[in-house]
Short mmCIF file of C-alpha atoms in Angstrom, two decimals:
data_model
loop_
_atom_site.label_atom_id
_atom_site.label_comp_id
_atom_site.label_asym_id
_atom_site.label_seq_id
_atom_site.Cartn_x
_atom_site.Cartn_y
_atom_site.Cartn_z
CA UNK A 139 32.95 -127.22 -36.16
CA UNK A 140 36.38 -125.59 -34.77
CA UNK A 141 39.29 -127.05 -36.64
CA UNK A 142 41.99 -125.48 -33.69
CA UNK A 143 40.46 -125.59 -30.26
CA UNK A 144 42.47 -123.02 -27.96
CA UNK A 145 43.73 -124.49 -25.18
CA UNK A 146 43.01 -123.28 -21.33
CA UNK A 147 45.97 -120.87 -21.34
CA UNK A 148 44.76 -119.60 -24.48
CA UNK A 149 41.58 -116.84 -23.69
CA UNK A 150 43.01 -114.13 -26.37
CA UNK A 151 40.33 -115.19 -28.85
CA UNK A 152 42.49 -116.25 -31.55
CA UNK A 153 42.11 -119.84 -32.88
CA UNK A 154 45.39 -120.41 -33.90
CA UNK A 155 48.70 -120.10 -31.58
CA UNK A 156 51.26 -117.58 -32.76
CA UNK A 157 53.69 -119.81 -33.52
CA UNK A 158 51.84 -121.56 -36.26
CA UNK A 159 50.44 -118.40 -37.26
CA UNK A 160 53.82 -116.72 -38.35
CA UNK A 161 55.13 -120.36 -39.74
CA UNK A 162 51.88 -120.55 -41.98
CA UNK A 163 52.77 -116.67 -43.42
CA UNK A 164 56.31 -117.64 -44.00
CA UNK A 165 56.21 -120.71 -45.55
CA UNK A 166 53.62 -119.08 -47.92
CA UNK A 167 56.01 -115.78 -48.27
CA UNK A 168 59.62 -117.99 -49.21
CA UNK A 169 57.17 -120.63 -51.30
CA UNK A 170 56.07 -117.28 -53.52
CA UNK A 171 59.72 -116.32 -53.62
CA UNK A 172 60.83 -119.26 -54.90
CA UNK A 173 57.96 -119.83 -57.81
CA UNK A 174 58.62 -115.96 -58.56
CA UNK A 175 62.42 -116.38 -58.68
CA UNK A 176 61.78 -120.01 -60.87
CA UNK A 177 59.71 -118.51 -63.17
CA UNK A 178 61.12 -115.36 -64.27
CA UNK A 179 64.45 -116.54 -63.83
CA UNK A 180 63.96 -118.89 -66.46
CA UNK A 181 65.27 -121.95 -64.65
CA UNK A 182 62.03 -123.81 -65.09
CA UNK A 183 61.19 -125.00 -68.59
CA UNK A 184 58.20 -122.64 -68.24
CA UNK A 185 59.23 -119.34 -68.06
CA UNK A 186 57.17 -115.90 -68.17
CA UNK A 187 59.71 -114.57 -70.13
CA UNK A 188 63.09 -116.66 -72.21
CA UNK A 189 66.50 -114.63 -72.43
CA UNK A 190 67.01 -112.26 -69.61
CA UNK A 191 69.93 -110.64 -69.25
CA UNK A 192 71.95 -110.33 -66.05
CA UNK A 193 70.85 -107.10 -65.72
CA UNK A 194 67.17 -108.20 -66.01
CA UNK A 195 67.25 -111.02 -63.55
CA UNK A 196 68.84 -108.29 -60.79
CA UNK A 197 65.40 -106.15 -61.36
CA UNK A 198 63.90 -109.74 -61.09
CA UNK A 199 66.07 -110.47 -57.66
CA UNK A 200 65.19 -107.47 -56.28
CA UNK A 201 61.33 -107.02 -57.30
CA UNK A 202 61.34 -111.25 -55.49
CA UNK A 203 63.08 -109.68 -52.58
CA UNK A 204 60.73 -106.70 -52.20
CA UNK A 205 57.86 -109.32 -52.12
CA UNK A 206 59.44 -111.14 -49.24
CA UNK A 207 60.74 -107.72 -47.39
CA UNK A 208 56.70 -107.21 -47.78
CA UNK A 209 55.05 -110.34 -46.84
CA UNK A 210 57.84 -110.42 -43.77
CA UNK A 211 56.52 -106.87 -42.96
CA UNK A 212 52.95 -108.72 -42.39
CA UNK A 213 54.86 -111.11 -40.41
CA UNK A 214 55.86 -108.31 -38.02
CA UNK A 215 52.09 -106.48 -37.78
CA UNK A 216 50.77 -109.76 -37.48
CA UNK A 217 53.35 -110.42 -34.03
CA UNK A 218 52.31 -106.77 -33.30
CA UNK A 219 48.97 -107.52 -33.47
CA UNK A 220 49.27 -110.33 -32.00
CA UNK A 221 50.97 -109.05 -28.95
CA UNK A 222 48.35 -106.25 -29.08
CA UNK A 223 45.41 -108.24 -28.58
CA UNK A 224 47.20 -110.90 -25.92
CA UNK A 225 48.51 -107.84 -24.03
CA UNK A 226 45.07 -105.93 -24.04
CA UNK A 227 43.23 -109.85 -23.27
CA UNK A 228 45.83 -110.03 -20.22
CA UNK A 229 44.81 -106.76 -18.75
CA UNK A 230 41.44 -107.38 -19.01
CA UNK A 231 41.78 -110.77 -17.17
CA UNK A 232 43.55 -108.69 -14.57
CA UNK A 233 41.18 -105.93 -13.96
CA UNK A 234 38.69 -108.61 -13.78
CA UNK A 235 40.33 -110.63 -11.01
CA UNK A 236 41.20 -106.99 -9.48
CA UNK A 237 37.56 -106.48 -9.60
CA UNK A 238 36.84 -109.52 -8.35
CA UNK A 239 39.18 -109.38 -5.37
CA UNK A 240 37.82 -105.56 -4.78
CA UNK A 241 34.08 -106.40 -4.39
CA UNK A 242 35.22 -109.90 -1.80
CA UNK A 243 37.31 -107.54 -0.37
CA UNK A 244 33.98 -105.10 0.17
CA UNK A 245 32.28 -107.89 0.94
CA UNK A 246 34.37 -109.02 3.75
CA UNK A 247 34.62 -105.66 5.19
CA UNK A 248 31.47 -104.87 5.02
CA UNK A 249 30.82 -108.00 7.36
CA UNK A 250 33.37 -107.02 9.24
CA UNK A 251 31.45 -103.76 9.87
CA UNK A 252 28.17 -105.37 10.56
CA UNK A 253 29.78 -107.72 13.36
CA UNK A 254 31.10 -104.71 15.10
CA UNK A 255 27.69 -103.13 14.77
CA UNK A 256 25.58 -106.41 16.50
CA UNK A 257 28.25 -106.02 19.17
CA UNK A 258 28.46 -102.48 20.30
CA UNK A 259 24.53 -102.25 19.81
CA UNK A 260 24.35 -105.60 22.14
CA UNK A 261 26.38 -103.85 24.66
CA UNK A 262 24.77 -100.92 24.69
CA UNK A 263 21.50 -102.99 26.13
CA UNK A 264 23.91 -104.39 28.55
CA UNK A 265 22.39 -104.42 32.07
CA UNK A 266 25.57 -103.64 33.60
CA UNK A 267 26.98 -100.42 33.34
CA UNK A 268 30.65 -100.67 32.31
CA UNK A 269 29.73 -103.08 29.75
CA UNK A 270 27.27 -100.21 28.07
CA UNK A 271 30.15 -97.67 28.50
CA UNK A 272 32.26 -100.18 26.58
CA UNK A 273 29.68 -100.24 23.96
CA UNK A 274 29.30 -96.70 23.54
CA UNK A 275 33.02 -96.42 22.89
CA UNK A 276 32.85 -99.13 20.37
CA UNK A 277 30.13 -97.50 18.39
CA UNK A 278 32.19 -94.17 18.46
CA UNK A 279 35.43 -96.26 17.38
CA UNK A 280 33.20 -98.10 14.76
CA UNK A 281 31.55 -94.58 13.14
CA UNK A 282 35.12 -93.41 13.26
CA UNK A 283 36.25 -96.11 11.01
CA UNK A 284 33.00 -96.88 8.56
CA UNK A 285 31.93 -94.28 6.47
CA UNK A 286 28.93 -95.88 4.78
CA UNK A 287 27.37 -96.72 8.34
CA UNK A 288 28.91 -93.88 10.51
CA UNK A 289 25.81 -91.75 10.26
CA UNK A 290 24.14 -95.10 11.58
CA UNK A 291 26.28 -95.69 14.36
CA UNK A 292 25.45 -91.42 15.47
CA UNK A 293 21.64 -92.10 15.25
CA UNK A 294 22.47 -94.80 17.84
CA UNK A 295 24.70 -92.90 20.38
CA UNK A 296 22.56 -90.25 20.20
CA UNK A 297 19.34 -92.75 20.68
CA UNK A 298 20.22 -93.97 23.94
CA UNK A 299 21.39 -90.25 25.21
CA UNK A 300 17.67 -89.87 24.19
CA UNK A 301 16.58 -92.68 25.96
CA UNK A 302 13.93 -91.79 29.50
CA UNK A 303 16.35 -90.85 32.10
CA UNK A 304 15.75 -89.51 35.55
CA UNK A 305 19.34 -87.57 37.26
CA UNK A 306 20.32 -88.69 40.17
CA UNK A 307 19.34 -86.38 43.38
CA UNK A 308 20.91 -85.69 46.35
CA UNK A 309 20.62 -88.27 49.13
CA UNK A 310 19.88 -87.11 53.10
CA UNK A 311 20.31 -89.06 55.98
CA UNK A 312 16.66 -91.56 55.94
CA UNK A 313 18.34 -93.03 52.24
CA UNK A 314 17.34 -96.80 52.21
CA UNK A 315 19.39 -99.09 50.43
CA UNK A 316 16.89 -99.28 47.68
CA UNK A 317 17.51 -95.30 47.82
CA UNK A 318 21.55 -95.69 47.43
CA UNK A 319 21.17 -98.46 44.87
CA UNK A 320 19.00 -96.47 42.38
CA UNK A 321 21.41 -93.40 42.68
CA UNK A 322 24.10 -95.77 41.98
CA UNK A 323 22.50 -96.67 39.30
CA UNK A 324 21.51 -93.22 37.83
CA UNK A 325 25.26 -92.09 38.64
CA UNK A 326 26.02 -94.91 36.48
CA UNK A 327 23.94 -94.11 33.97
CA UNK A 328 24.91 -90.45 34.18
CA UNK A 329 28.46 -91.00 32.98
CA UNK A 330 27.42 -93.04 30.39
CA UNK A 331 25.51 -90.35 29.09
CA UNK A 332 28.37 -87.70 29.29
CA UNK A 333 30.91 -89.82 27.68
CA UNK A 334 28.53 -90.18 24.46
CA UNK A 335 28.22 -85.95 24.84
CA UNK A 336 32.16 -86.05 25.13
CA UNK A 337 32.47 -87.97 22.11
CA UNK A 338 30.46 -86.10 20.20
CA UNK A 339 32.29 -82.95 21.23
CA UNK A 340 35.87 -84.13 20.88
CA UNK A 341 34.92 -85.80 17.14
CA UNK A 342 33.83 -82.35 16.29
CA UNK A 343 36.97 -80.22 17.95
CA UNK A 344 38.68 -82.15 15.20
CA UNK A 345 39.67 -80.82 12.22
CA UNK A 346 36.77 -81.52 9.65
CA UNK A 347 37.87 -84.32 6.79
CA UNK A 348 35.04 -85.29 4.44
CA UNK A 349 34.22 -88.73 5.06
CA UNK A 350 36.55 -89.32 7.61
CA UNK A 351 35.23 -87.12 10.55
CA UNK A 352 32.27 -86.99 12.18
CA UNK A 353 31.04 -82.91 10.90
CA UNK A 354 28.61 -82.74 8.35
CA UNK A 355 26.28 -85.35 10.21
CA UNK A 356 23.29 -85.08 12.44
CA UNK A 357 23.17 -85.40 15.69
CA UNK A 358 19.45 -85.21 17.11
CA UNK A 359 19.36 -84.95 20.91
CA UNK A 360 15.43 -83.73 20.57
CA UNK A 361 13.78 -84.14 24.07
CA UNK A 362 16.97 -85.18 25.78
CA UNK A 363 18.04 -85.07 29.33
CA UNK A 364 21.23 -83.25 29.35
CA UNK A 365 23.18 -82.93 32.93
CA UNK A 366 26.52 -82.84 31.59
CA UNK A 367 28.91 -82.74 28.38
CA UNK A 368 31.78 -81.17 27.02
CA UNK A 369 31.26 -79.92 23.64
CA UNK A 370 33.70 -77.56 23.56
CA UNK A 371 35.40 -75.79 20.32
CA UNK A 372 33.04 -78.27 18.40
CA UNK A 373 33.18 -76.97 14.78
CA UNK A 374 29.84 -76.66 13.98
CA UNK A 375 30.76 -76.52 9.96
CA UNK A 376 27.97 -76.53 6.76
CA UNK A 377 25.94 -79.69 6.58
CA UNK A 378 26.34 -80.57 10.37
CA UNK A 379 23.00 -80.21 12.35
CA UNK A 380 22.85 -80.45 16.28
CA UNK A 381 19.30 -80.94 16.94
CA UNK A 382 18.46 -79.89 20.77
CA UNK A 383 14.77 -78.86 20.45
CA UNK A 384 13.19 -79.85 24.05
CA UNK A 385 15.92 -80.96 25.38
CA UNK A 386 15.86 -80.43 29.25
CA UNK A 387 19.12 -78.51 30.87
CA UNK A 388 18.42 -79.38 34.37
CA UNK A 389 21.93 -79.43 36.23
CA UNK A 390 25.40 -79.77 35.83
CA UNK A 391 28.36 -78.32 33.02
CA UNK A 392 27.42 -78.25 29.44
CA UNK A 393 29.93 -76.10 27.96
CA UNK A 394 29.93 -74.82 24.29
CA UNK A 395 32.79 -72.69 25.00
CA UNK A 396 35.06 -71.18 22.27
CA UNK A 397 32.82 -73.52 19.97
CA UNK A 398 32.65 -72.12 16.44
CA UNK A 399 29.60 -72.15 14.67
CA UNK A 400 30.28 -71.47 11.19
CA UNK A 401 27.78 -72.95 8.91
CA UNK A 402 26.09 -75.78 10.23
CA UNK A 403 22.59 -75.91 12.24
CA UNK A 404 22.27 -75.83 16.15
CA UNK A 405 19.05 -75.41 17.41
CA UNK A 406 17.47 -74.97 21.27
CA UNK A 407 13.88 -74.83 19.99
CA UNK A 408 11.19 -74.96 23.38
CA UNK A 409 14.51 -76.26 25.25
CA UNK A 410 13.82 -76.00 29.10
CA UNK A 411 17.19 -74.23 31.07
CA UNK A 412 16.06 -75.31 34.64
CA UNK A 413 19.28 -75.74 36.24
CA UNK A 414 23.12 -76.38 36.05
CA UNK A 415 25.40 -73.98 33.51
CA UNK A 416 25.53 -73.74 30.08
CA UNK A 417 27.96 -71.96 28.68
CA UNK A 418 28.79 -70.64 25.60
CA UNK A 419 32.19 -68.52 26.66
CA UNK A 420 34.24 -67.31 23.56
CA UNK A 421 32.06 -69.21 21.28
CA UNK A 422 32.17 -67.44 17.48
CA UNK A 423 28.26 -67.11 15.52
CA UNK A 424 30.21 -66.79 11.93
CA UNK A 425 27.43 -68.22 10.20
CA UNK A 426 24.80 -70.77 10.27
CA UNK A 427 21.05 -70.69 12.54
CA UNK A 428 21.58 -70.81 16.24
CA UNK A 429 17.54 -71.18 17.46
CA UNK A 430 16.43 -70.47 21.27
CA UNK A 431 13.06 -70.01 19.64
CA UNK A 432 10.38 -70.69 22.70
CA UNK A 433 13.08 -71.70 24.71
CA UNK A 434 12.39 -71.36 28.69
CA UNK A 435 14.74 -69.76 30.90
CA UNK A 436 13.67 -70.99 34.24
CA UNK A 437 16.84 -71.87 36.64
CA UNK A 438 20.60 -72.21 36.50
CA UNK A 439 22.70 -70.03 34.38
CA UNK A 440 23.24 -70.18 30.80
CA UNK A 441 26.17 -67.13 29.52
CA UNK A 442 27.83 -65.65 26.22
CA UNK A 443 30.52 -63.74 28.03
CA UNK A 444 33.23 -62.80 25.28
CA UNK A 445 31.60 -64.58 22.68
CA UNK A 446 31.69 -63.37 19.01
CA UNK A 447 28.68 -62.49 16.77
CA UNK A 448 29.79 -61.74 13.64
CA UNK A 449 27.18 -63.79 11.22
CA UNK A 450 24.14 -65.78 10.40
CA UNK A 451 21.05 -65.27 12.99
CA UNK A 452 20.46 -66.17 16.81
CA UNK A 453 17.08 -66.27 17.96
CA UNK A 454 15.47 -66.34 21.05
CA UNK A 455 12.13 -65.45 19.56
CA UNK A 456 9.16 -65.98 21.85
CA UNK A 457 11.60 -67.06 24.62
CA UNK A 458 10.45 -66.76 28.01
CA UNK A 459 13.17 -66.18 30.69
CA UNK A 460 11.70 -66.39 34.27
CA UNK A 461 14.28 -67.63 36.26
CA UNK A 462 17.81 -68.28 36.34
CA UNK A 463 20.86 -66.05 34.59
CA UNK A 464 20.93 -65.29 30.67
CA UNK A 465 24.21 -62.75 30.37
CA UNK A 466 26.28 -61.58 27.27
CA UNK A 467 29.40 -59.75 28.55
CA UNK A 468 31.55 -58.55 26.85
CA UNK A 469 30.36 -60.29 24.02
CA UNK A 470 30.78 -58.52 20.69
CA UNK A 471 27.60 -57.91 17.99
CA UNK A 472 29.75 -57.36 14.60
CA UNK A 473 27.63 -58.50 11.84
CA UNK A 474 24.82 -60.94 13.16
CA UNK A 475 20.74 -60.87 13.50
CA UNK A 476 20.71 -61.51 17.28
CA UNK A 477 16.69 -61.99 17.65
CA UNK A 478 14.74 -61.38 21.31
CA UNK A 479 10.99 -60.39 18.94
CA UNK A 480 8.77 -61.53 21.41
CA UNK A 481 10.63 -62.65 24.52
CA UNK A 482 9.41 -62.31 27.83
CA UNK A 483 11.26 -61.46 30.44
CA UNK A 484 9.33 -61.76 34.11
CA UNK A 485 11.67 -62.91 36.89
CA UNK A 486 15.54 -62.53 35.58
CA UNK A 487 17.85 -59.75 34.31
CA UNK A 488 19.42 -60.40 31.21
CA UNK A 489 22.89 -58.33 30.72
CA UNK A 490 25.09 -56.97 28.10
CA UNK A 491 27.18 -55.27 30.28
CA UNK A 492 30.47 -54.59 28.36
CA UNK A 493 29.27 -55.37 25.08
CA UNK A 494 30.01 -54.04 21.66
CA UNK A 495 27.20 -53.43 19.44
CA UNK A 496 29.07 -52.41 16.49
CA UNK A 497 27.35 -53.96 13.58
CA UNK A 498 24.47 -56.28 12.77
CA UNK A 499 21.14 -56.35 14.32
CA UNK A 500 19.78 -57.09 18.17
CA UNK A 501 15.98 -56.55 18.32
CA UNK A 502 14.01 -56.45 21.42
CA UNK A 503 10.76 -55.72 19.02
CA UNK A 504 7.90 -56.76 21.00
CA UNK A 505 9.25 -58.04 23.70
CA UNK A 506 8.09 -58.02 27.43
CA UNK A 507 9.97 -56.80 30.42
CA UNK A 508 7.34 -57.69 32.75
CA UNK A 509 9.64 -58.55 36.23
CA UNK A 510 13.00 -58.66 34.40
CA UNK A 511 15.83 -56.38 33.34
CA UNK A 512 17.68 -55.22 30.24
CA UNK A 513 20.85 -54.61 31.70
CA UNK A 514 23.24 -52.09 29.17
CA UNK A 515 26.12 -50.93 31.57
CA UNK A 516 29.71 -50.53 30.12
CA UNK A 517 28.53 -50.72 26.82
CA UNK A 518 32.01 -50.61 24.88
CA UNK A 519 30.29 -49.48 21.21
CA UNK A 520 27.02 -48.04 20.45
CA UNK A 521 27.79 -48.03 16.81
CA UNK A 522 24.52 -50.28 16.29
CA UNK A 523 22.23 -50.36 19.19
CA UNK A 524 19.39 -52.49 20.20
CA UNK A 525 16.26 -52.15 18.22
CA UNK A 526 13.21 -52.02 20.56
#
C-alpha cells in the first residue's frame, strides 16, 4: 500500500512532492548539526569528549559545518535531480501529445484525401461532359497535392485515356441528327482526352522535385487512342516510364518536341502511326530506352528533324513502315544505338537528309527496302555511318 499517492498533476514518478522532499533532508541535515555540535561541544551532560579548548571546538564548528555544507550539497542534486527527471517526464508528455496530434492530424488528411478521390473518380463517370473534364482536373490537382496516392490518381487519368474510344469523323451533307449528336459527343470526349495528355505533359515540363512532381511515375497509355496531346519538353528523367505499346496514332498533333529523354523509359512497342503528326522536333535521346520495336508506319507523318541523339538506344527493330512519312533531318547521331535490325520498309522513304552521323551507332542490319527509300542527301558528317 502507497503511503503518498501523487496527485493528477503529478506523472514524474516520484511519490513524494519536492517540497517535502527537500524539508525531510533538511530537517534531518540541521537535526545532525545540532546533536553533533551538543555532543562534542560538551554542552550536554554527555559528551564524546570533556575539556575542549577553544581551539578544539573551532575544528568541532567547522567539521559540524562541513557536514551541513555536505548534506545541503544533497539538497541541491536532489532539486537537480529532481528537476531532471520532471523536465525529461514533461518532454515526454509533450512528444506524446505531439505524436498524438501528428497521427489525428494524418488521419484527418488522409480523409481529406480520400474524399477528394470518391469525388474526382465520381466525376470522371459523369455522363455529361464538362462535369468529367472537371473531374479530370481534380484528379490532376489531387496527385499534385498527395504524395502517398498520386501514383493512384495517374493510374486513373491514364485509365480513362485508355478507355474504348472511337474519333470523331468528318460529317457530309446526309448527317442525321443522330449523326451530329454522336460527333458532338466524340468531340466532347476528344478534349477530354487531350486535356489528361496536356496534363501529363505540362506536370512533366516541370522541373522534377522528388515527391512533389509528377516524374519518376508511370504512366501506361498501352492500347490507347491517341488523336491529340501536347507533351512537349516533358522530362522524361530515371524512374519515369511512359508506356505507349499499341497505342493507335490515328490523326491529329501529338508533339514530343524539344522533349528530353534522359533516363527514364518511353516505349512505342507494335504502336500503329496511321494518321495525324507526331513529332519529335528538337527532342534530346541523352539516355534511357526509346522502343519503336514492331511499330507500324502506315499513314500520317511522324519526324525527328533537329533532334539530338547523343545516348542510350532507339529502336525501331522489326518496324514495318508502309505508309506515311518517317524523316530525321538534320538530326544529329553523337553517341546513341539508333536500331532499324529488321525493319521493313515497302511503301515510304525514310530520310536523313542533313544529318550528322558523328558518333554512336545506326544499323540498318537486316533490314528490307522492299518499295521504300533510304534517303542520305546533305549528310553534314560521315564520321560514323550507317551500318547495313
Amino acid at each position: 500500500m502507497k503511503l503518498w499517492k501523487p496527485r493528477g498533476g503529478n506523472t514524474s514518478g516520484h511519490r513524494l512532492p519536492l517540497v517535502v522532499h527537500i524539508g525531510t533532508i533538511l530537517a534531518v541535515a540541521l537535526g545532525t548539526a545540532y546533536l553533533l555540535w551538543r555532543l562534542w561541544s560538551g554542552t550536554w551532560a554527555l559528551t564524546l569528549t570533556e575539556g575542549l579548548d577553544d581551539k578544539a571546538r573551532f575544528e568541532v564548528a567547522k567539521i559540524v559545518l562541513a557536514i551541513v555544507g555536505g548534506l545541503g550539497g544533497v539538497v541541491f542534486l536532489t532539486i537537480g535531480y529532481r528537476k531532471q527527471r520532471d523536465g525529461e517526464a514533461a518532454e515526454r508528455r509533450n512528444d506524446a501529445a505531439e505524436q498524438r496530434l501528428d497521427a489525428a492530424d494524418a488521419r484527418e488528411q488522409s480523409k481529406h484525401f480520400h474524399e477528394r478521390f470518391s469525388g474526382a473518380a465520381e466525376q470522371l463517370g459523369s455522363n455529361a461532359a464538362r462535369v468529367r473534364l472537371a473531374g479530370a482536373y481534380s484528379m490532376a490537382a489531387l496527385a499534385d497535392d498527395w504524395d502517398a496516392g498520386r501514383q493512384t490518381c495517374i493510374n486513373v487519368l491514364c485509365g480513362y485515356v485508355r478507355a474504348p474510344y472511337q474519333p470523331p469523323g468528318e460529317l457530309d451533307d446526309t448527317a442525321d441528327e443522330q449523326d451530329l449528336q454522336q460527333h458532338r459527343a466524340a468531340t466532347e470526349e476528344r478534349e477530354i482526352r487531350r486535356a489528361i495528355l496536356d496534363t501529363i505533359g505540362e506536370r512533366l515540363r516541370a522541373e522534377p522535385v522528388k515527391h512533389k512532381t509528377w516524374h519518376g511515375h508511370r504512366f501506361d497509355l498501352n492500347g490507347a487512342v491517341i488523336d491529340a496531346g501536347d507533351l512537349s519538353r516533358s522530362k522524361i528523367t530515371p524512374g519515369t516510364v511512359l508506356n505507349l505499346a499499341r497505342a493507335t496514332f490515328s490523326g491529329g498533333d501529338v508533339s514530343f518536341a524539344r522533349a528530353k529523354f534522359s533516363g527514364g523509359n518511353v516505349s512505342f512497342p507494335s504502336a500503329k502511326f496511321s494518321g495525324g503528326n507526331v513529332s519529335f522536333f528538337g527532342a534530346t535521346f541523352s539516355g534511357g530506352d526509346v522502343s519503336f520495336a514492331r511499330a507500324k508506319f502506315s499513314g500520317g507523318i511522324v519526324s525527328f528533324p533537329s533532334a539530338t541523339f547523343s545516348g542510350g538506344i532507339v529502336s525501331f527493330v522489326d518496324a514495318k513502315f508502309s505508309g506515311g512519312i518517317v524523316s530525321f533531318p538534320g538530326a544529329d547521331f553523337s553517341g546513341v544505338i539508333v536500331s532499324f535490325e529488321g525493319a521493313t520498309f515497302s511503301g515510304r522513304n525514310v530520310s536523313f537528309a542533313v544529318a550528322k552521323f558523328s558518333g554512336g551507332i545506326v544499323s540498318f542490319a537486316r533490314a528490307n527496302f522492299s518499295g521504300g527509300k533510304l534517303i542520305l542527301t546533305g549528310v553534314r558528317d560521315w564520321s560514323a555511318p550507317p551500318k547495313f
